[in-house]
Coordinates of C-alpha atoms and ligand atoms in Angstrom, one line a residue:
Chain A
M17 CA 139.9 -23.1 107.4
E18 CA 139.5 -19.9 105.4
K19 CA 137.8 -20.5 102.1
P20 CA 140.1 -20.5 99.1
S21 CA 139.3 -18.5 96.0
Y22 CA 138.5 -20.9 93.2
N23 CA 139.0 -20.1 89.6
T24 CA 135.7 -20.4 87.7
D25 CA 136.8 -18.6 84.5
I26 CA 138.6 -21.7 83.2
V27 CA 135.7 -24.0 84.0
R28 CA 133.4 -21.7 82.0
G29 CA 135.8 -21.7 79.0
F30 CA 135.9 -25.5 78.9
V31 CA 132.2 -25.9 79.5
N32 CA 131.4 -23.6 76.6
W33 CA 133.9 -25.2 74.2
S34 CA 133.0 -28.8 75.0
I35 CA 129.4 -28.0 74.2
I36 CA 130.4 -26.5 70.9
W37 CA 132.4 -29.6 70.0
G38 CA 129.6 -31.9 71.3
L39 CA 127.2 -30.2 69.0
V40 CA 129.6 -30.7 66.1
A41 CA 130.0 -34.4 67.0
V42 CA 126.3 -35.1 67.1
L43 CA 125.6 -33.1 64.0
V44 CA 128.2 -34.9 62.0
G45 CA 126.9 -38.2 63.6
V46 CA 123.5 -37.5 62.1
I47 CA 125.1 -36.6 58.7
V48 CA 127.1 -39.8 58.6
S49 CA 124.1 -41.9 59.6
L50 CA 122.2 -40.2 56.7
Q51 CA 125.0 -40.9 54.3
M52 CA 124.7 -44.6 55.1
V53 CA 121.1 -44.6 53.9
N54 CA 121.6 -42.2 51.1
P55 CA 125.0 -42.4 49.4
D56 CA 124.2 -39.3 47.3
L57 CA 124.8 -37.3 50.5
N58 CA 128.6 -38.0 50.0
F59 CA 130.3 -35.0 48.5
P60 CA 133.9 -36.0 47.5
P61 CA 136.6 -35.4 48.3
Y62 CA 136.1 -33.7 51.7
L63 CA 132.6 -34.5 52.8
T64 CA 132.5 -38.3 52.3
F65 CA 131.6 -40.9 54.9
G66 CA 135.3 -42.0 55.1
R67 CA 136.5 -38.5 56.1
L68 CA 133.5 -37.4 58.2
R69 CA 133.3 -40.6 60.3
P70 CA 136.7 -39.9 62.1
I71 CA 135.7 -36.3 62.5
H72 CA 132.5 -37.5 64.3
T73 CA 134.4 -40.0 66.6
N74 CA 137.2 -37.6 67.4
A75 CA 134.9 -34.6 68.0
G76 CA 132.7 -36.9 70.2
I77 CA 135.5 -38.4 72.3
Y78 CA 138.1 -35.7 72.3
G79 CA 136.2 -32.5 71.7
W80 CA 133.1 -33.2 73.8
G81 CA 134.3 -36.0 76.1
V82 CA 137.7 -34.7 76.9
G83 CA 136.4 -31.1 76.8
F84 CA 134.1 -31.6 79.7
I85 CA 136.7 -33.8 81.4
F86 CA 138.9 -30.6 81.5
A87 CA 136.0 -28.5 82.8
T88 CA 134.9 -30.9 85.5
F89 CA 138.4 -31.9 86.6
F90 CA 139.4 -28.2 87.1
Y91 CA 136.2 -27.7 89.0
M92 CA 136.4 -30.8 91.2
A93 CA 140.2 -30.7 91.8
Q94 CA 140.0 -27.2 93.4
R95 CA 137.1 -28.1 95.7
L96 CA 138.3 -31.6 96.7
C97 CA 141.8 -30.2 97.4
K98 CA 140.4 -27.0 99.0
T99 CA 142.9 -25.0 97.0
P100 CA 142.8 -22.9 93.9
I101 CA 144.1 -24.3 90.6
W102 CA 147.9 -24.4 90.6
S103 CA 148.4 -22.3 87.5
P104 CA 145.4 -20.4 86.1
K105 CA 147.6 -19.0 83.3
L106 CA 148.6 -22.4 82.2
A107 CA 145.0 -23.5 82.3
K108 CA 144.0 -20.6 80.2
F109 CA 146.7 -21.3 77.6
Q110 CA 145.6 -25.0 77.7
L111 CA 142.1 -23.9 76.7
W112 CA 143.3 -22.2 73.5
F113 CA 145.8 -24.9 72.7
F114 CA 143.0 -27.5 73.1
N115 CA 140.8 -25.7 70.5
A116 CA 143.8 -25.3 68.2
T117 CA 144.5 -29.0 68.5
I118 CA 140.9 -29.9 67.7
I119 CA 140.8 -27.6 64.7
A120 CA 144.1 -28.9 63.4
S121 CA 142.8 -32.4 63.8
A122 CA 139.6 -31.7 62.0
V123 CA 141.3 -29.9 59.1
T124 CA 143.9 -32.6 58.5
L125 CA 141.3 -35.4 58.7
L126 CA 139.1 -33.6 56.2
M127 CA 142.1 -33.3 53.9
G128 CA 142.5 -37.0 54.2
F129 CA 145.6 -37.3 56.3
T130 CA 145.2 -40.3 58.6
T131 CA 147.3 -42.9 60.3
S132 CA 144.3 -45.2 59.8
K133 CA 144.4 -46.3 63.5
E134 CA 140.9 -45.9 64.9
Y135 CA 140.7 -43.2 67.7
H136 CA 144.3 -42.3 66.9
E137 CA 143.9 -41.1 63.3
M138 CA 145.8 -37.9 63.6
E139 CA 149.3 -37.7 62.1
W140 CA 152.4 -37.2 64.1
P141 CA 152.6 -33.3 64.3
I142 CA 149.1 -33.4 65.9
D143 CA 150.2 -36.2 68.2
L144 CA 152.9 -33.9 69.4
M145 CA 150.3 -31.1 70.1
I146 CA 148.1 -33.6 72.0
I147 CA 151.1 -34.6 74.1
V148 CA 151.9 -31.0 75.0
L149 CA 148.3 -30.4 75.8
W150 CA 148.0 -33.4 78.1
V151 CA 151.3 -32.6 79.8
M152 CA 150.0 -29.0 80.6
F153 CA 146.8 -30.4 82.0
A154 CA 148.5 -33.2 84.0
I155 CA 151.0 -30.8 85.6
N156 CA 148.2 -28.4 86.6
I157 CA 146.0 -31.1 88.2
I158 CA 148.8 -33.1 89.8
M159 CA 150.3 -29.9 91.3
T160 CA 146.9 -28.9 92.6
I161 CA 146.6 -32.3 94.2
I162 CA 150.1 -32.1 95.7
K163 CA 149.3 -28.7 97.2
R164 CA 146.0 -29.8 98.6
R165 CA 144.8 -28.7 102.0
E166 CA 142.7 -31.8 102.6
E167 CA 144.7 -34.8 103.8
Q168 CA 142.6 -37.7 102.5
M169 CA 141.8 -38.0 98.9
Y170 CA 138.1 -38.5 97.9
I171 CA 137.5 -41.3 95.3
S172 CA 137.0 -38.9 92.4
L173 CA 140.6 -37.7 92.8
W174 CA 141.9 -41.3 92.4
Y175 CA 139.9 -41.8 89.2
M176 CA 141.2 -38.4 87.9
M177 CA 144.8 -39.3 88.6
A178 CA 144.4 -42.7 86.9
A179 CA 142.9 -41.0 83.8
I180 CA 145.6 -38.5 83.6
I181 CA 148.5 -40.9 84.0
G182 CA 146.8 -43.7 82.0
I183 CA 146.0 -41.6 79.0
A184 CA 149.5 -40.2 78.9
V185 CA 151.1 -43.7 78.9
L186 CA 148.7 -45.2 76.3
F187 CA 148.9 -42.3 74.0
V188 CA 152.7 -42.1 74.0
V189 CA 153.2 -45.8 73.4
N190 CA 150.6 -45.9 70.6
S191 CA 152.1 -42.8 69.0
A192 CA 155.5 -44.3 68.3
A193 CA 156.0 -43.9 64.6
V194 CA 158.6 -43.0 62.0
P195 CA 157.7 -39.8 60.2
A196 CA 158.1 -39.9 56.5
A197 CA 156.7 -36.5 55.6
L198 CA 154.9 -33.7 57.4
F199 CA 151.6 -35.6 57.4
K200 CA 152.7 -39.2 56.8
S201 CA 154.3 -41.6 59.2
Y202 CA 154.7 -45.4 59.6
S203 CA 153.9 -47.2 62.9
A204 CA 156.9 -48.3 64.9
Y205 CA 155.3 -51.7 65.4
A206 CA 154.7 -54.3 62.7
G207 CA 151.9 -56.7 61.9
T208 CA 150.1 -58.3 64.8
N209 CA 152.2 -56.4 67.3
D210 CA 150.9 -53.2 65.8
A211 CA 147.3 -54.4 66.1
N212 CA 147.9 -55.6 69.6
V213 CA 149.4 -52.3 70.8
H214 CA 146.7 -50.4 68.9
W215 CA 143.8 -52.2 70.7
W216 CA 145.7 -52.1 74.0
F217 CA 145.5 -48.4 73.4
G218 CA 142.0 -48.5 72.0
H219 CA 140.3 -50.3 74.8
N220 CA 142.2 -48.5 77.5
A221 CA 141.2 -45.2 76.0
V222 CA 137.7 -46.5 76.7
A223 CA 138.9 -47.2 80.3
M224 CA 140.8 -44.0 80.9
A225 CA 138.7 -41.5 78.9
L226 CA 135.2 -43.0 78.8
T227 CA 135.1 -44.8 82.1
A228 CA 137.4 -43.4 84.8
P229 CA 136.5 -39.7 84.3
P230 CA 132.7 -40.2 84.1
L231 CA 133.1 -42.3 87.3
A232 CA 135.0 -39.5 89.0
M233 CA 132.2 -37.1 88.0
F234 CA 129.5 -39.5 89.1
Y235 CA 131.0 -39.9 92.5
Y236 CA 131.3 -36.2 92.9
F237 CA 128.2 -34.8 91.3
L238 CA 125.7 -37.4 92.6
P239 CA 126.2 -36.6 96.3
K240 CA 126.5 -32.9 95.5
S241 CA 123.1 -33.1 93.7
T242 CA 121.3 -35.3 96.3
G243 CA 123.0 -33.8 99.4
V244 CA 123.6 -37.3 100.7
P245 CA 127.0 -39.0 100.8
I246 CA 127.8 -42.1 98.6
Y247 CA 127.0 -45.4 100.2
S248 CA 130.5 -46.6 100.8
H249 CA 133.8 -44.8 100.2
R250 CA 135.7 -48.0 100.9
L251 CA 133.8 -49.9 98.3
S252 CA 134.6 -47.2 95.8
I253 CA 138.3 -47.5 96.6
I254 CA 138.2 -51.3 96.1
S255 CA 136.3 -50.9 92.9
F256 CA 138.8 -48.4 91.7
W257 CA 141.9 -50.5 92.3
S258 CA 140.4 -53.7 90.9
L259 CA 139.3 -51.8 87.8
I260 CA 142.8 -50.5 87.4
F261 CA 144.4 -53.9 87.9
M262 CA 142.1 -55.6 85.4
Y263 CA 141.5 -53.1 82.5
L264 CA 145.0 -53.2 81.1
W265 CA 144.8 -56.8 80.0
T266 CA 141.6 -56.6 78.0
G267 CA 142.6 -54.9 74.8
A268 CA 142.9 -58.1 72.8
H269 CA 139.2 -58.8 73.1
H270 CA 139.0 -56.6 70.0
L271 CA 141.2 -59.1 68.2
L272 CA 139.5 -62.4 68.9
W273 CA 139.9 -64.9 66.1
T274 CA 142.9 -63.0 64.6
P275 CA 146.5 -64.1 64.3
V276 CA 147.3 -62.5 67.7
P277 CA 148.5 -65.4 69.9
D278 CA 145.7 -67.5 71.4
W279 CA 146.8 -67.1 75.0
V280 CA 146.7 -63.3 74.6
Q281 CA 143.1 -63.5 73.4
T282 CA 142.2 -65.9 76.2
L283 CA 143.8 -63.6 78.8
A284 CA 141.8 -60.7 77.4
M285 CA 138.6 -62.7 77.5
A286 CA 139.1 -63.8 81.1
F287 CA 140.0 -60.3 82.4
S288 CA 137.0 -58.8 80.5
V289 CA 134.6 -61.1 82.3
M290 CA 136.3 -60.3 85.6
L291 CA 135.8 -56.6 84.9
I292 CA 132.1 -57.1 85.7
A293 CA 133.0 -57.1 89.4
P294 CA 134.7 -53.7 89.7
S295 CA 132.3 -52.1 87.2
W296 CA 129.3 -53.3 89.2
G297 CA 131.0 -52.3 92.4
S298 CA 130.5 -48.7 91.3
V299 CA 127.0 -49.3 89.9
I300 CA 125.8 -50.9 93.1
N301 CA 127.5 -48.2 95.2
G302 CA 125.7 -45.6 93.1
Y303 CA 122.3 -47.3 93.5
L304 CA 122.8 -47.8 97.2
S305 CA 123.7 -44.2 97.5
M306 CA 120.1 -43.5 96.5
N307 CA 118.7 -45.4 99.5
G308 CA 115.8 -43.3 100.9
Q309 CA 116.4 -40.8 98.0
W310 CA 114.7 -42.5 95.1
H311 CA 112.0 -39.8 95.2
Q312 CA 114.7 -37.5 93.8
M313 CA 114.4 -39.3 90.5
R314 CA 111.1 -37.5 90.2
D315 CA 112.0 -34.1 91.8
N316 CA 115.6 -33.6 90.8
Y317 CA 116.4 -33.6 87.1
L318 CA 120.2 -33.9 87.8
V319 CA 119.6 -37.2 89.6
K320 CA 117.7 -38.5 86.6
F321 CA 120.6 -37.9 84.2
L322 CA 123.1 -39.3 86.7
I323 CA 121.2 -42.5 87.6
L324 CA 120.2 -43.3 84.0
G325 CA 123.8 -42.7 82.9
L326 CA 124.9 -45.1 85.6
T327 CA 122.4 -47.6 84.5
F328 CA 123.7 -47.5 80.9
Y329 CA 127.2 -48.0 82.4
G330 CA 125.9 -51.1 84.2
L331 CA 124.4 -52.5 81.0
Q332 CA 127.5 -51.6 79.0
T333 CA 129.7 -53.4 81.4
L334 CA 127.6 -56.6 81.1
Q335 CA 127.3 -56.4 77.4
G336 CA 131.0 -55.7 76.9
P337 CA 132.2 -58.8 78.7
M338 CA 129.6 -60.9 76.8
Q339 CA 131.1 -59.6 73.5
S340 CA 134.5 -60.5 74.8
I341 CA 133.7 -64.2 74.8
R342 CA 135.0 -66.0 71.7
T343 CA 131.8 -67.7 70.6
F344 CA 129.7 -64.6 71.1
S345 CA 132.3 -62.5 69.3
A346 CA 132.3 -64.9 66.4
F347 CA 128.6 -64.0 65.9
I348 CA 128.5 -60.2 66.4
H349 CA 132.0 -59.0 65.5
Y350 CA 132.0 -56.9 62.3
T351 CA 128.2 -56.4 62.5
D352 CA 126.2 -53.4 63.4
W353 CA 125.7 -54.8 66.9
V354 CA 129.0 -53.2 67.9
P355 CA 128.1 -49.5 67.1
G356 CA 125.0 -50.2 69.2
H357 CA 127.2 -51.1 72.2
I358 CA 129.4 -48.1 71.6
H359 CA 126.6 -45.6 71.5
M360 CA 124.9 -46.9 74.6
G361 CA 128.3 -46.0 76.2
T362 CA 128.9 -42.7 74.5
M363 CA 125.3 -41.3 74.0
G364 CA 124.0 -43.0 77.2
W365 CA 126.7 -43.3 79.9
V366 CA 129.3 -40.7 79.0
S367 CA 127.0 -38.0 77.6
M368 CA 124.3 -38.3 80.2
I369 CA 126.9 -37.8 82.9
G370 CA 128.3 -34.9 80.9
F371 CA 124.9 -33.2 80.6
A372 CA 124.3 -33.6 84.3
C373 CA 127.7 -32.1 85.2
I374 CA 127.1 -29.1 82.9
Y375 CA 123.6 -28.5 84.3
Y376 CA 125.1 -28.6 87.8
L377 CA 128.0 -26.3 86.8
V378 CA 126.4 -23.6 84.7
P379 CA 124.2 -22.1 87.5
R380 CA 127.2 -22.1 89.8
I381 CA 129.8 -20.6 87.5
Y382 CA 127.4 -18.0 86.0
G383 CA 125.5 -17.3 89.2
N384 CA 122.1 -17.7 87.5
E385 CA 119.4 -20.3 88.3
I386 CA 118.7 -22.8 85.5
F387 CA 116.3 -21.1 83.0
S388 CA 113.8 -24.0 82.6
I389 CA 113.6 -27.3 84.4
P390 CA 110.8 -28.5 82.1
L391 CA 113.1 -28.0 79.2
A392 CA 115.8 -29.9 81.0
N393 CA 113.3 -32.7 81.5
L394 CA 112.3 -32.6 77.8
H395 CA 116.0 -32.8 76.9
F396 CA 116.3 -35.9 79.2
W397 CA 113.5 -37.7 77.5
L398 CA 114.5 -36.8 74.0
I399 CA 118.1 -38.1 74.4
L400 CA 116.9 -41.2 76.2
I401 CA 114.4 -42.1 73.5
G402 CA 116.9 -41.1 70.7
Q403 CA 119.6 -43.2 72.3
L404 CA 117.4 -46.2 72.8
I405 CA 116.2 -46.1 69.2
W406 CA 119.8 -45.8 68.0
S407 CA 121.2 -48.7 70.0
I408 CA 118.2 -51.1 69.8
S409 CA 117.9 -50.8 66.1
M410 CA 121.6 -51.6 65.8
W411 CA 121.4 -54.6 68.0
V412 CA 118.5 -56.0 66.0
A413 CA 120.3 -55.2 62.8
G414 CA 123.5 -56.8 64.1
V415 CA 121.7 -60.1 64.9
L416 CA 120.0 -60.1 61.6
Q417 CA 123.2 -59.4 59.7
A418 CA 125.1 -62.1 61.6
G419 CA 122.3 -64.6 61.0
M420 CA 122.3 -63.9 57.3
W421 CA 126.1 -64.1 57.1
N422 CA 126.1 -67.4 58.8
A423 CA 123.2 -69.0 56.9
M424 CA 124.2 -71.9 54.7
N425 CA 122.5 -74.1 52.2
P426 CA 122.5 -77.9 52.6
D427 CA 125.4 -78.0 50.0
G428 CA 127.5 -75.7 52.2
S429 CA 127.2 -72.6 50.0
L430 CA 126.2 -69.3 51.5
T431 CA 122.4 -68.6 51.5
Y432 CA 122.8 -64.8 51.0
T433 CA 125.2 -62.7 49.1
F434 CA 126.8 -59.8 50.9
M435 CA 124.7 -57.3 48.9
E436 CA 121.5 -59.0 50.1
T437 CA 122.6 -58.6 53.7
M438 CA 123.4 -54.9 53.1
V439 CA 120.0 -54.2 51.6
E440 CA 118.3 -55.7 54.7
M441 CA 120.1 -53.1 56.8
Y442 CA 118.3 -50.1 55.3
P443 CA 115.3 -49.9 57.6
Y444 CA 117.6 -50.2 60.6
W445 CA 119.9 -47.5 59.3
W446 CA 116.9 -45.3 58.8
A447 CA 115.7 -46.0 62.4
R448 CA 119.2 -45.1 63.6
A449 CA 119.2 -41.8 61.7
I450 CA 115.8 -40.9 63.2
G451 CA 117.0 -41.8 66.7
G452 CA 120.0 -39.6 66.0
L453 CA 117.8 -36.7 64.9
I454 CA 115.7 -37.0 68.1
Y455 CA 118.9 -36.9 70.1
L456 CA 120.1 -33.9 68.2
I457 CA 116.9 -32.0 69.0
G458 CA 117.5 -32.9 72.6
V459 CA 121.0 -31.4 72.5
L460 CA 119.7 -28.2 70.8
I461 CA 117.2 -27.8 73.6
F462 CA 120.0 -28.3 76.1
I463 CA 122.0 -25.6 74.5
Y464 CA 119.0 -23.2 74.3
N465 CA 118.3 -23.8 78.0
L466 CA 121.9 -23.0 78.9
Y467 CA 122.0 -20.0 76.7
M468 CA 118.9 -18.6 78.3
T469 CA 120.3 -19.4 81.7
V470 CA 123.3 -17.3 81.1
Q471 CA 121.4 -14.5 79.3
K472 CA 118.1 -14.4 81.2
G473 CA 118.3 -16.7 84.2
K474 CA 117.2 -15.4 87.6
K475 CA 120.2 -14.4 89.8
S476 CA 120.7 -17.1 92.3
S477 CA 121.5 -15.9 95.8
S478 CA 123.2 -19.1 97.0
T479 CA 125.5 -19.4 94.0
L480 CA 126.3 -15.8 93.5
T481 CA 129.3 -15.8 95.7
E482 CA 131.0 -18.6 93.8
A483 CA 130.5 -17.1 90.3
E484 CA 130.9 -13.4 90.9
G485 CA 132.8 -13.1 94.1
R486 CA 135.7 -15.2 93.2
A487 CA 136.1 -15.5 89.5
Chain B
M5 CA 159.0 -73.3 81.8
D6 CA 161.7 -70.8 80.8
L7 CA 163.0 -68.0 82.9
A8 CA 160.8 -65.3 81.2
S9 CA 157.6 -67.3 81.9
V10 CA 158.7 -67.7 85.6
F11 CA 159.2 -64.0 85.7
Y12 CA 155.8 -63.2 84.1
L13 CA 154.1 -65.6 86.5
G14 CA 155.9 -63.9 89.4
V15 CA 154.8 -60.4 88.3
T16 CA 151.2 -61.7 88.0
F17 CA 151.1 -63.2 91.4
G18 CA 152.9 -60.1 92.8
L19 CA 150.2 -57.9 91.3
F20 CA 147.4 -60.1 92.8
A21 CA 149.2 -60.0 96.2
I22 CA 149.3 -56.1 96.0
L23 CA 145.5 -56.1 95.2
V24 CA 144.7 -58.4 98.1
G25 CA 146.9 -56.2 100.3
I26 CA 144.9 -53.1 99.2
V27 CA 141.6 -54.9 99.9
L28 CA 142.7 -56.0 103.4
R29 CA 144.0 -52.6 104.3
T30 CA 140.9 -50.8 103.1
Y31 CA 138.6 -53.1 104.9
S32 CA 140.6 -53.4 108.2
K33 CA 138.4 -52.6 111.2
K34 CA 141.0 -50.0 112.3
R35 CA 140.5 -48.0 109.2
K36 CA 136.7 -48.0 109.0
E37 CA 136.2 -44.5 110.1
T38 CA 139.1 -42.9 108.3
G39 CA 138.2 -44.9 105.2
E40 CA 134.7 -43.4 105.1
A41 CA 135.5 -39.9 106.2
P42 CA 136.1 -38.4 102.8
K43 CA 132.6 -39.1 101.7
Y44 CA 131.2 -36.7 104.4
K45 CA 133.9 -34.1 103.9
M46 CA 133.3 -33.7 100.2
L47 CA 129.8 -32.5 101.1
D48 CA 131.2 -29.5 103.0
D49 CA 130.1 -26.2 101.6
D50 CA 132.4 -25.2 98.8
Ligands
HEM5 C1 133.5 -54.2 81.3 C2 133.6 -53.3 80.4 C3 133.6 -53.5 78.9 C4 134.0 -54.5 78.1 C5 134.5 -55.9 78.6 C6 133.8 -54.1 76.7 C7 134.1 -55.0 75.7 C8 134.1 -54.6 74.4 C9 134.4 -55.5 73.2 C10 134.7 -56.9 73.3 C11 134.3 -54.7 72.1 C12 134.6 -55.2 70.7 C13 133.4 -55.6 70.0 C14 133.8 -56.1 68.6 O1 134.3 -55.4 67.8 O2 133.5 -57.3 68.4 C15 134.0 -53.4 72.5 C16 133.9 -52.3 71.7 C17 133.8 -51.0 72.1 N1 133.4 -50.6 73.4 FE1 133.2 -51.7 75.0 N2 133.3 -52.9 76.7 C18 133.2 -52.4 78.0 C19 132.7 -51.2 78.4 C20 132.7 -50.1 77.5 C21 132.4 -48.7 78.0 C22 132.0 -48.3 79.4 C23 132.4 -48.0 76.9 C24 132.2 -46.5 76.9 C25 131.7 -45.8 76.0 C26 132.8 -48.8 75.7 C27 133.0 -48.4 74.4 C28 133.4 -49.2 73.4 C29 133.9 -48.7 72.1 C30 134.0 -47.2 71.7 C31 134.1 -49.8 71.3 C32 134.5 -49.8 69.9 C33 135.8 -50.1 69.5 C34 135.9 -50.2 68.0 O3 135.8 -49.1 67.3 O4 136.0 -51.3 67.5 N3 132.9 -50.1 76.2 N4 133.8 -53.3 73.9
HEM6 C1 122.9 -38.2 67.6 C2 124.0 -38.7 68.0 C3 124.9 -39.6 67.2 C4 124.8 -40.2 66.0 C5 123.6 -40.0 65.0 C6 125.9 -41.0 65.7 C7 126.2 -41.7 64.5 C8 127.2 -42.5 64.3 C9 127.4 -43.3 63.1 C10 126.4 -43.4 61.9 C11 128.6 -44.0 63.2 C12 129.2 -44.9 62.2 C13 128.8 -46.3 62.5 C14 129.3 -47.3 61.4 O1 130.5 -47.1 60.9 O2 128.6 -48.2 61.1 C15 129.1 -43.6 64.5 C16 130.3 -44.1 65.0 C17 130.8 -43.8 66.2 N1 130.4 -42.8 67.1 FE1 128.6 -41.8 66.9 N2 126.8 -40.9 66.8 C18 126.2 -40.1 67.7 C19 126.7 -39.7 68.9 C20 128.0 -40.0 69.4 C21 128.7 -39.5 70.5 C22 128.1 -38.4 71.4 C23 129.9 -40.1 70.6 C24 131.0 -39.9 71.6 C25 131.0 -39.3 72.7 C26 130.0 -41.0 69.5 C27 131.1 -41.8 69.2 C28 131.2 -42.7 68.2 C29 132.2 -43.7 68.0 C30 133.3 -44.0 69.0 C31 132.0 -44.4 66.8 C32 132.8 -45.5 66.2 C33 132.0 -46.8 66.2 C34 132.7 -48.0 65.7 O3 133.9 -48.0 65.6 O4 132.0 -49.0 65.4 N3 128.9 -40.9 68.8 N4 128.3 -42.7 65.1

């Protein structure tokens, strides 16, 4: 089969912009963590914790996460389908529209416009922009898959399709609202129904944006990095379908002990525990793919990022089901334990996979060898240490907080006032800010390494064709 | 049990039946080779 000419320009564009938004996310993350230990760092009205926090979460998930989803999906789809991207022009327009959407989101959030629904804070005009953006992306990838010259579909393509269709459905359903003004709307759902729909969206956003895409990337970039196929393609297919069958029922684990009907909570709890199986199906598949290759953990920095990322996924999908059990939830819900869980997922699993993909892609799309492997290793250790400090300090803080909230005197009164429990958190919030700073330094080293790769990296003979011959 | 509950139960069992069908199909002896083929193919030179 004659080799198709793949489009690398668009991959470059999304790689570059996702890194920029990733830096913004981490930088603002550090700022909000410092605001929590020092309230004087709040500068009203724009630069307060309340306005910066959603900028951090949205820049993290949608700017960085979805940004590198766009980059890697365009890269993987072309190669797995052995056909160029269906419409390069549409993809190019999508890049600009993506940045416009992120900027519009940031500006309106800073101005204080918000639906107040977490991970869906943007008001209806921006929702419309997001829908247009996603439709463009979906058409391009789905058409590329339809036009493929490879009959069978590799597992990554399944996860990609699930993410594309899943996010579209979730987002549209959760967007339903009645506009009252240009930047004000009221949800189409009321009361507990609203909460239920919102967390159905919220948790499945975790599934479709922070689980399925990184898995698609892991299944693609691990074998590409080690040169050895995954352990079992059939196991990956079974894990995929069972994940898809189970995830949609779990949203209400965010609403345990609330007025949402009991049976809905129990259903979510049961399906969350069942989710361990498909999640670990992928984790075990990943580990077994390293059979006879474990030495690559020492020799190949890409493998280090990928396997550590997968390990965080494994831990995340054991901790998550635990949190979904009513009694456990009663203890840790509303405490700092939960951000610890989230950041093991975002800073550990999602970002580690993102870093690995970008390290893999940059030499191939720019035709230069990576500038410095020791710097890539340093980056690895800094983000690992930063992330561990971040999450572990929050888990300890969460247990302490829960213990203090629950402590009672013999007469039944509370032992501690809420203020006392807050004061106890300060050392842990400091630890988190320091962990965040270490992580930020790691990210800056990553960016420097990539910048030098593009500017001064040695031309690589094996990757030259891809980057220059067929842009 | 009202009609709606019977319907939901039916959908649930239907979904499980589809999942079991997928598992059996994927792991059938006949499909062993084709089922594993994509993992080798994806390693082809890009
Ligand atoms: C088997 C898989 C998982 C289960 C069952 C699970 C379960 C949970 C539960 C029960 C909560 C709510 C905690 C609380 O507020 O009391 C939660 C929160 C969260 N989880 Fe997971 N989790 C899983 C995997 C993941 C993964 C892979 C990520 C990826 C980053 C992730 C990201 C999040 C986020 C962002 C939240 C915060 C939602 C909020 O703002 O309240 N989870 N998870
Ligand atoms: C140095 C890196 C980071 C730092 C210092 C940081 C810091 C923070 C802080 C202080 C909060 C507020 C927690 C609270 O309200 O108690 C937060 C929330 C959050 N961050 Fe980060 N973050 C970092 C990286 C990331 C990344 C890379 C992502 C996404 C890819 C992310 C996603 C989130 C999410 C989803 C929440 C909401 C948590 C919740 O609802 O409990 N963070 N972050």
